[in-house]
PDB file of C-alpha atoms in Angstrom:
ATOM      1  CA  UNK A  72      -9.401  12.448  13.662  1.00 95.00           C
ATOM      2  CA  UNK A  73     -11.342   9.404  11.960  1.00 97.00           C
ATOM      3  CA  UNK A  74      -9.191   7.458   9.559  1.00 97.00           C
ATOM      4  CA  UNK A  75     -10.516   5.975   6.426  1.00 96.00           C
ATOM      5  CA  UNK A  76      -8.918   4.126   4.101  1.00 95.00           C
ATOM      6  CA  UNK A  77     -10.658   3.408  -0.040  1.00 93.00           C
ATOM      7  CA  UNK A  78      -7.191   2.293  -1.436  1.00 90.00           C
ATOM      8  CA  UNK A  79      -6.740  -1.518  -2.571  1.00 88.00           C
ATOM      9  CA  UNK A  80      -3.005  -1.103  -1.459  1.00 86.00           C
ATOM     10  CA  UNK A  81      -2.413  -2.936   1.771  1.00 84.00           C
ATOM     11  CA  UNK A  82       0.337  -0.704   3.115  1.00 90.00           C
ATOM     12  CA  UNK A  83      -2.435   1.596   3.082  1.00 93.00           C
ATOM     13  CA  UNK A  84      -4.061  -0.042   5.591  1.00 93.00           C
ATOM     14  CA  UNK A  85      -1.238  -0.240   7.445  1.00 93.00           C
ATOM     15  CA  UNK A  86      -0.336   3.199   7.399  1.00 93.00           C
ATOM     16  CA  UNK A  87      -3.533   4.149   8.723  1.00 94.00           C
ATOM     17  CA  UNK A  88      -3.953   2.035  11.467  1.00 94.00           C
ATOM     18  CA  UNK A  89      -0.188   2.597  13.049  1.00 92.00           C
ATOM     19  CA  UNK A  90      -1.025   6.730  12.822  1.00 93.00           C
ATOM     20  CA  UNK A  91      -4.383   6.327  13.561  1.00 94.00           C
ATOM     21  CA  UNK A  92      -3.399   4.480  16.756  1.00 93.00           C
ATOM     22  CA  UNK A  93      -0.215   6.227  17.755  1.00 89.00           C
ATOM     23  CA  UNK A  94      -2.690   9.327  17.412  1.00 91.00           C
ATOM     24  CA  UNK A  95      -5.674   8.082  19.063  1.00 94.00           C
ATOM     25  CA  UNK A  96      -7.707   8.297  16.654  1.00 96.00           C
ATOM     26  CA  UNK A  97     -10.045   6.103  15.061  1.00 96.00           C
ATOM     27  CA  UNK A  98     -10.619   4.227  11.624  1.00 96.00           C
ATOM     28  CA  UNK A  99     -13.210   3.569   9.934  1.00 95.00           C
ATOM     29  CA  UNK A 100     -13.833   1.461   7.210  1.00 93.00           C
ATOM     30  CA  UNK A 101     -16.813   1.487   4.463  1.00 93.00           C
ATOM     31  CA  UNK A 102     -18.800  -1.605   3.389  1.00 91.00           C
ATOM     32  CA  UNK A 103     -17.409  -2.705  -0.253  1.00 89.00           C
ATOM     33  CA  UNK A 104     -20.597  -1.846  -1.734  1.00 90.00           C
ATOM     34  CA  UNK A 105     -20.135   1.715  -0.505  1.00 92.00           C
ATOM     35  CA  UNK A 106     -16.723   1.822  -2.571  1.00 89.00           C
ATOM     36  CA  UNK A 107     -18.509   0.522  -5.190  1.00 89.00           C
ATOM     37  CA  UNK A 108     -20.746   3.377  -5.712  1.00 93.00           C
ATOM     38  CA  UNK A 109     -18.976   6.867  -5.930  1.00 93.00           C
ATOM     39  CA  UNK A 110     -22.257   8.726  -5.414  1.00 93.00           C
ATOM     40  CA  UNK A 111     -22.992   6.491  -1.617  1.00 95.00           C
ATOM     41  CA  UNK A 112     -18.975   6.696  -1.017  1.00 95.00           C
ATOM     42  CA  UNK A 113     -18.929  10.688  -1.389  1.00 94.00           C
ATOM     43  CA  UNK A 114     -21.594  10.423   0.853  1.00 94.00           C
ATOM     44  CA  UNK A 115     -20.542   7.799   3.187  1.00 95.00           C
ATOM     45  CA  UNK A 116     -17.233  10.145   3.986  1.00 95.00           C
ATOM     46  CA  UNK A 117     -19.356  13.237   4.654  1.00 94.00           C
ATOM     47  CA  UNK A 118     -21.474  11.441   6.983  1.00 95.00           C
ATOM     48  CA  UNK A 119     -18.878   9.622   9.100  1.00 95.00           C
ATOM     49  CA  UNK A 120     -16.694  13.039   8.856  1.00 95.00           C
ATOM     50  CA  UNK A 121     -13.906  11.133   7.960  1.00 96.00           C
ATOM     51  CA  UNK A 122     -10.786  13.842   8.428  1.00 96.00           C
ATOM     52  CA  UNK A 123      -7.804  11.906   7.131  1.00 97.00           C
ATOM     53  CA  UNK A 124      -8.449   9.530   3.629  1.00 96.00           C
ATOM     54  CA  UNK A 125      -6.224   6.935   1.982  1.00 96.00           C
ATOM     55  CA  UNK A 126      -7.353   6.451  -1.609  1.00 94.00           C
ATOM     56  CA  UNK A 127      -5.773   4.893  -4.832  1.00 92.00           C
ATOM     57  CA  UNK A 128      -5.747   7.658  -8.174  1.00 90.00           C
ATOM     58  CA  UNK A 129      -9.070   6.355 -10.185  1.00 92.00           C
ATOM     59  CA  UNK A 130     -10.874   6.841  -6.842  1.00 92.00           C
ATOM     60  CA  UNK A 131      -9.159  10.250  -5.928  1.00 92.00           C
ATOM     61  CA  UNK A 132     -10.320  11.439  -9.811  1.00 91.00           C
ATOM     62  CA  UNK A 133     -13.715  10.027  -9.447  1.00 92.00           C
ATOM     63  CA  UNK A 134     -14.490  11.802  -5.665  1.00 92.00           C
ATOM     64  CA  UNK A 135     -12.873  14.891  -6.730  1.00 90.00           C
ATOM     65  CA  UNK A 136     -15.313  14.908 -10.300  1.00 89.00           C
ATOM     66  CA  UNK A 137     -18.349  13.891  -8.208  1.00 87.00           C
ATOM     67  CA  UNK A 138     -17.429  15.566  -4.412  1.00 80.00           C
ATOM     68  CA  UNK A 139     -16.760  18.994  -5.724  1.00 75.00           C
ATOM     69  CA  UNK A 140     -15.515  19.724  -2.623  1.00 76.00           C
ATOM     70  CA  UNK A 141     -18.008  19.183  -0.272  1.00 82.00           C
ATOM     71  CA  UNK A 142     -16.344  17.098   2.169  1.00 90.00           C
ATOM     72  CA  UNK A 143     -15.448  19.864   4.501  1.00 89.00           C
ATOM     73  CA  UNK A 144     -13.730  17.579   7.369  1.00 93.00           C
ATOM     74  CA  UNK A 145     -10.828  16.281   5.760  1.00 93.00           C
ATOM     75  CA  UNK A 146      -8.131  17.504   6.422  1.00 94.00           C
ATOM     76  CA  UNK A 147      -5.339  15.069   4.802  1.00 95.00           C
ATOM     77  CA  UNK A 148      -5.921  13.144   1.469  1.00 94.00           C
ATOM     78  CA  UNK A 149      -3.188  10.281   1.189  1.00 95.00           C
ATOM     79  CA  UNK A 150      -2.705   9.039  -2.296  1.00 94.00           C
ATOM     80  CA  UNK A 151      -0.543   6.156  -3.798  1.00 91.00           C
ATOM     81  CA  UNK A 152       2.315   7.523  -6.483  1.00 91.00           C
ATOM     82  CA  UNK A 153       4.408   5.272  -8.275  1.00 88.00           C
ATOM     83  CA  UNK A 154       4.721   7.600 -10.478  1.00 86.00           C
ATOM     84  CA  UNK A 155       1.261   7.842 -12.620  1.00 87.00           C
ATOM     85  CA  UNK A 156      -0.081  10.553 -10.788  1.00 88.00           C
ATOM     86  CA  UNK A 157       0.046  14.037 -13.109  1.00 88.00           C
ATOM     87  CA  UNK A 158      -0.908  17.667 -12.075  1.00 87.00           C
ATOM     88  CA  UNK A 159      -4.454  17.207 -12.461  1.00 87.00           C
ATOM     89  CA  UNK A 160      -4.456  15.016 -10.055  1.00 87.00           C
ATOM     90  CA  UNK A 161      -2.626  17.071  -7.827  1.00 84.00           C
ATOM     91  CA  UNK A 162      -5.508  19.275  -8.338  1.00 82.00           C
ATOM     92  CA  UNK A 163      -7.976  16.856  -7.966  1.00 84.00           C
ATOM     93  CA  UNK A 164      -6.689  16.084  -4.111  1.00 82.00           C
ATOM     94  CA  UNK A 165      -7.053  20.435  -3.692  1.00 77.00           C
ATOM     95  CA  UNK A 166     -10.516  19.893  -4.755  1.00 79.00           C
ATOM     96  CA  UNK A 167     -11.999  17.657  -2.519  1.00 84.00           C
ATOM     97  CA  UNK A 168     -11.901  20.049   1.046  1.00 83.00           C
ATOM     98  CA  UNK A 169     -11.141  23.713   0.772  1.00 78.00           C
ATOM     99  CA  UNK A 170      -8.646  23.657   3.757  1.00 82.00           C
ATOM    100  CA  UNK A 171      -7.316  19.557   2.868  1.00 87.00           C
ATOM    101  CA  UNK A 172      -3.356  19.051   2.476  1.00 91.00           C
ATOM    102  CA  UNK A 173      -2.745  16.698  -0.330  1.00 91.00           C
ATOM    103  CA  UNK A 174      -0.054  14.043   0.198  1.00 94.00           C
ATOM    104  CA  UNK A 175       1.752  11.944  -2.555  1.00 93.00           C
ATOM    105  CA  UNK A 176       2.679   8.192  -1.023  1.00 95.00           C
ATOM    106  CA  UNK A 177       5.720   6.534  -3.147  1.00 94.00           C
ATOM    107  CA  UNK A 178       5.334   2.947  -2.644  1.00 90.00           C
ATOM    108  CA  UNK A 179       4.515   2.197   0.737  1.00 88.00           C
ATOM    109  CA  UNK A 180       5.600  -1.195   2.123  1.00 81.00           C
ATOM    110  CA  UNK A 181       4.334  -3.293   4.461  1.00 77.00           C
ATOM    111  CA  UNK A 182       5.223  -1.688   6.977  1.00 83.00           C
ATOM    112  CA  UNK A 183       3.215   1.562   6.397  1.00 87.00           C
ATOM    113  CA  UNK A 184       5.970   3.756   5.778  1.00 89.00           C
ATOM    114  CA  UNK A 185       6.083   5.168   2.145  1.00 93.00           C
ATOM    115  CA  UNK A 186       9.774   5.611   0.768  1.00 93.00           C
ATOM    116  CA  UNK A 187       9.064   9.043  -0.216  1.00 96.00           C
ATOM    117  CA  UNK A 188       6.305  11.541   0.588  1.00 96.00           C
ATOM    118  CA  UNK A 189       4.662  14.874  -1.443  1.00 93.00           C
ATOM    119  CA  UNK A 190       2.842  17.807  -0.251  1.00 92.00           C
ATOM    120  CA  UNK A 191       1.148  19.570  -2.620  1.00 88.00           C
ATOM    121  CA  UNK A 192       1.956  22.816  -1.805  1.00 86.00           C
ATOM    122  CA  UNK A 193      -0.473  25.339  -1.101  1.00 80.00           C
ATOM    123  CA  UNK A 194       0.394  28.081  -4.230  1.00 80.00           C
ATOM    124  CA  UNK A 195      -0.177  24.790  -6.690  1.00 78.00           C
ATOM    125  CA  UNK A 196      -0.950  25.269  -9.926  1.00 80.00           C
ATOM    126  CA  UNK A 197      -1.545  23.412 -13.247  1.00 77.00           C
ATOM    127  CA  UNK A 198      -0.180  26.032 -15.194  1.00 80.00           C
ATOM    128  CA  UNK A 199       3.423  26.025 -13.740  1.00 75.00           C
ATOM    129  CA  UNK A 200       3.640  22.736 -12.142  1.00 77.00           C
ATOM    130  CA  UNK A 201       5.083  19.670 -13.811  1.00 78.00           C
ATOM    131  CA  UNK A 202       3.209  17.254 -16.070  1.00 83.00           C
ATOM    132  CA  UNK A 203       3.847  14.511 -13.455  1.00 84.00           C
ATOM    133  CA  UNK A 204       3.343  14.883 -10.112  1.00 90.00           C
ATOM    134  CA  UNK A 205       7.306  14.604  -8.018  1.00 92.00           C
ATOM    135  CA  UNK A 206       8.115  11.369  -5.668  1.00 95.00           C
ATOM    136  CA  UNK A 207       8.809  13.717  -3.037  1.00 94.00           C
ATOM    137  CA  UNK A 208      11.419  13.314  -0.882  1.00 96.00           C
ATOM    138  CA  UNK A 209      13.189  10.605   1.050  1.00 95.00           C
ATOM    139  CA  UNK A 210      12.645   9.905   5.054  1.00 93.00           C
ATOM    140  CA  UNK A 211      15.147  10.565   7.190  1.00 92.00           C
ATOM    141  CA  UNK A 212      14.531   6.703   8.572  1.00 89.00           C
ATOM    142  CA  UNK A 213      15.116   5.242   5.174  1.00 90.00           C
ATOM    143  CA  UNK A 214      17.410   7.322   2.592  1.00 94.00           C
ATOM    144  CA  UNK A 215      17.163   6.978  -1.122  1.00 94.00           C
ATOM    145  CA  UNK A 216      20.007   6.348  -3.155  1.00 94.00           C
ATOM    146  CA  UNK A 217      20.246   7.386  -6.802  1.00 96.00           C
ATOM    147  CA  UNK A 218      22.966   5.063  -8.738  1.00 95.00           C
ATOM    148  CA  UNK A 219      24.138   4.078 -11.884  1.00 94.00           C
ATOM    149  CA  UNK A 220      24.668   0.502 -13.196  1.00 90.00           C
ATOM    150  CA  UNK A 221      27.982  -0.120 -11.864  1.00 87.00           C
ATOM    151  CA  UNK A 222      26.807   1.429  -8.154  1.00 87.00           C
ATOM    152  CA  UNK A 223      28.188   4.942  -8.583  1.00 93.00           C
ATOM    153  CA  UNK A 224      26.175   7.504  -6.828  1.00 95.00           C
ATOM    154  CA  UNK A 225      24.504   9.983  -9.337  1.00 96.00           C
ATOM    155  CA  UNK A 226      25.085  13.560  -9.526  1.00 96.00           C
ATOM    156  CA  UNK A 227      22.508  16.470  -8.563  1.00 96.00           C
ATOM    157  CA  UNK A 228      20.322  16.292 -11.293  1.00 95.00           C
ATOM    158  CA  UNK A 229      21.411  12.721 -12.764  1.00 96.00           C
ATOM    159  CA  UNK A 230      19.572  10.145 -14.215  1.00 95.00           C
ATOM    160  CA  UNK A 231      19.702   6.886 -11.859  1.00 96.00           C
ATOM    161  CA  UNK A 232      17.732   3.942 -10.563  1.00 96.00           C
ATOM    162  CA  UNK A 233      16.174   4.789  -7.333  1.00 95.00           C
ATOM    163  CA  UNK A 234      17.357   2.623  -4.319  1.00 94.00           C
ATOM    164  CA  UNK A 235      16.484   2.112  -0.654  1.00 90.00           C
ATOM    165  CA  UNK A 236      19.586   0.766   0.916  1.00 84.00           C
ATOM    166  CA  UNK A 237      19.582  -3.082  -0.739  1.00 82.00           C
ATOM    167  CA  UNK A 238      16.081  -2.344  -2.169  1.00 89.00           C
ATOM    168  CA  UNK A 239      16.397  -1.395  -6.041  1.00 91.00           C
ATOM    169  CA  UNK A 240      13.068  -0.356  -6.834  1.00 92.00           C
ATOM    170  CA  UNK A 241      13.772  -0.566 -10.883  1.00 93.00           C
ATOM    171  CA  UNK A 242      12.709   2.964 -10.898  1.00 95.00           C
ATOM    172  CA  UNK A 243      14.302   5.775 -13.209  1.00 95.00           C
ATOM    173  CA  UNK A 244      15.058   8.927 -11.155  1.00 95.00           C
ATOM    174  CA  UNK A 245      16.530  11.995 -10.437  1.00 95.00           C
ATOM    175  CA  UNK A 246      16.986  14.271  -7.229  1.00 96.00           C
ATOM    176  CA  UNK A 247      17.194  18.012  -6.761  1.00 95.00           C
ATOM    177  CA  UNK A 248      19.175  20.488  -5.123  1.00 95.00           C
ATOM    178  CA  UNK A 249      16.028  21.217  -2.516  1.00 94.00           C
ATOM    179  CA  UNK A 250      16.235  17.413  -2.101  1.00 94.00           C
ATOM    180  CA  UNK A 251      12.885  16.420  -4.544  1.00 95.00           C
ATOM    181  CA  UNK A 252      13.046  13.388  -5.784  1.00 96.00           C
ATOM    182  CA  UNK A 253      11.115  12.986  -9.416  1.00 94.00           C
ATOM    183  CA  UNK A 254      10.689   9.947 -11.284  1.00 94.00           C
ATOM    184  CA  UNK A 255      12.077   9.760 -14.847  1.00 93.00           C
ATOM    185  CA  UNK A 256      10.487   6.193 -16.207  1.00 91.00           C
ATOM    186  CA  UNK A 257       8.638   3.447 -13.938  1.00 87.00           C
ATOM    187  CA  UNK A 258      10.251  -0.260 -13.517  1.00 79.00           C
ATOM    188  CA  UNK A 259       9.942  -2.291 -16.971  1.00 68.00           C
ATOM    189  CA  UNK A 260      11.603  -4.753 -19.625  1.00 38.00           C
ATOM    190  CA  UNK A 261      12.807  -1.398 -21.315  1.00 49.00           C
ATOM    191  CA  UNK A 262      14.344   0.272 -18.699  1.00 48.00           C
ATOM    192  CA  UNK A 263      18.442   1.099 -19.909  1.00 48.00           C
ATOM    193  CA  UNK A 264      19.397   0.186 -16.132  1.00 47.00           C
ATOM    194  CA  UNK A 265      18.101  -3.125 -16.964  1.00 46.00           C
ATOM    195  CA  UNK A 266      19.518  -4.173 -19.778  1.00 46.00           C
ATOM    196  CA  UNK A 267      22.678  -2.572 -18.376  1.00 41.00           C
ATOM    197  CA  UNK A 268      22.248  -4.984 -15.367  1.00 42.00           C
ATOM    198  CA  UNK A 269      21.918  -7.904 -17.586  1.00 40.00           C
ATOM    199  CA  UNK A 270      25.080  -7.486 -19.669  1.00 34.00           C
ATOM    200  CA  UNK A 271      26.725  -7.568 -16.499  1.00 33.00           C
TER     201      UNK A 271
END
């Protein structure tokens, strides 16, 4: 496999060096002007045969609008999701190798490891899926908790604020019965477990 990574996030980078290594693979990385240029990035990927690709959303939409998918050798698209990425999108990482897996990445931390992870699955389709692409699930390694304001755990189905052990993300959520996670509202001023917080 050849690793490349066109994402701004630094866990990113991480991410791909850790599986790249444990994996023996390698990773390559393009020249800024390359990412820069959509037309000599599309092209920079084919040539290199990059197989596994880390890449933020406005770079996913702009390869998949411009690659049509011609870049045959990839074979897993990583993309960051805090929660803006919508079924299009979803699409959008189909589009860019016929045989590709798409993979959501829910804020990854420094340490490479996203707190919750997506496949698009392979029957996917705009029609029936939801206007905003799921968090995923959970890892094993790192459990999410969905809670209220006073630190009840939420019900299947529930509205709560997404945590990772300590780690409240600020996040609006609910879980599943098949264990998805999906986001309700990102982290903001307006958020009611926020206010709730502060009249504590």
């Amino acid at each position: 496999d050849r690793f490349a990574v066109v994402s701004p996030r630094p866990g990113h980078l991480v991410s791909a060096l850790s599986s790249a290594f444990g994996a023996g693979a390698a990773v390559v990385l393009p020249d800024p002007s390359v990412t820069a240029d959509i037309a000599a990035l599309t092209g920079w990927l084919r040539d290199n045969a990059v197989t596994v690709l880390y890449v933020s959303a406005p770079i996913l939409r702009a390869l998949a609008a411009h690659a049509g998918g011609s870049l045959a050798a990839l074979r897993y698209v990583f993309v960051g999701n805090s929660g803006e990425l919508i079924s299009h999108d979803a699409a959008a990482l189909r589009q860019l190798s016929a045989g590709g897996q798409g993979v959501s990445l829910y804020r990854v931390g420094a340490d490479g490891r996203p707190l919750a992870v997506y496949e698009v699955p392979a029957d996917f389709r705009i029609e029936t899926a939801p206007v905003r692409v799921p968090l995923g699930r959970d890892l094993p390694a790192n459990p999410a908790q969905l809670c209220h304001p006073g630190g009840q755990l939420a019900a299947i189905g529930e509205v709560a604020e997404i945590c990772f052990g300590s780690h409240h993300t600020g996040d609006l959520g609910r879980r599943w019965a098949d264990g998805t996670i999906e986001l309700v509202s990102r982290a903001g001023e307006g958020s009611p477990i926020r206010k709730a917080q502060g009249a504590q």
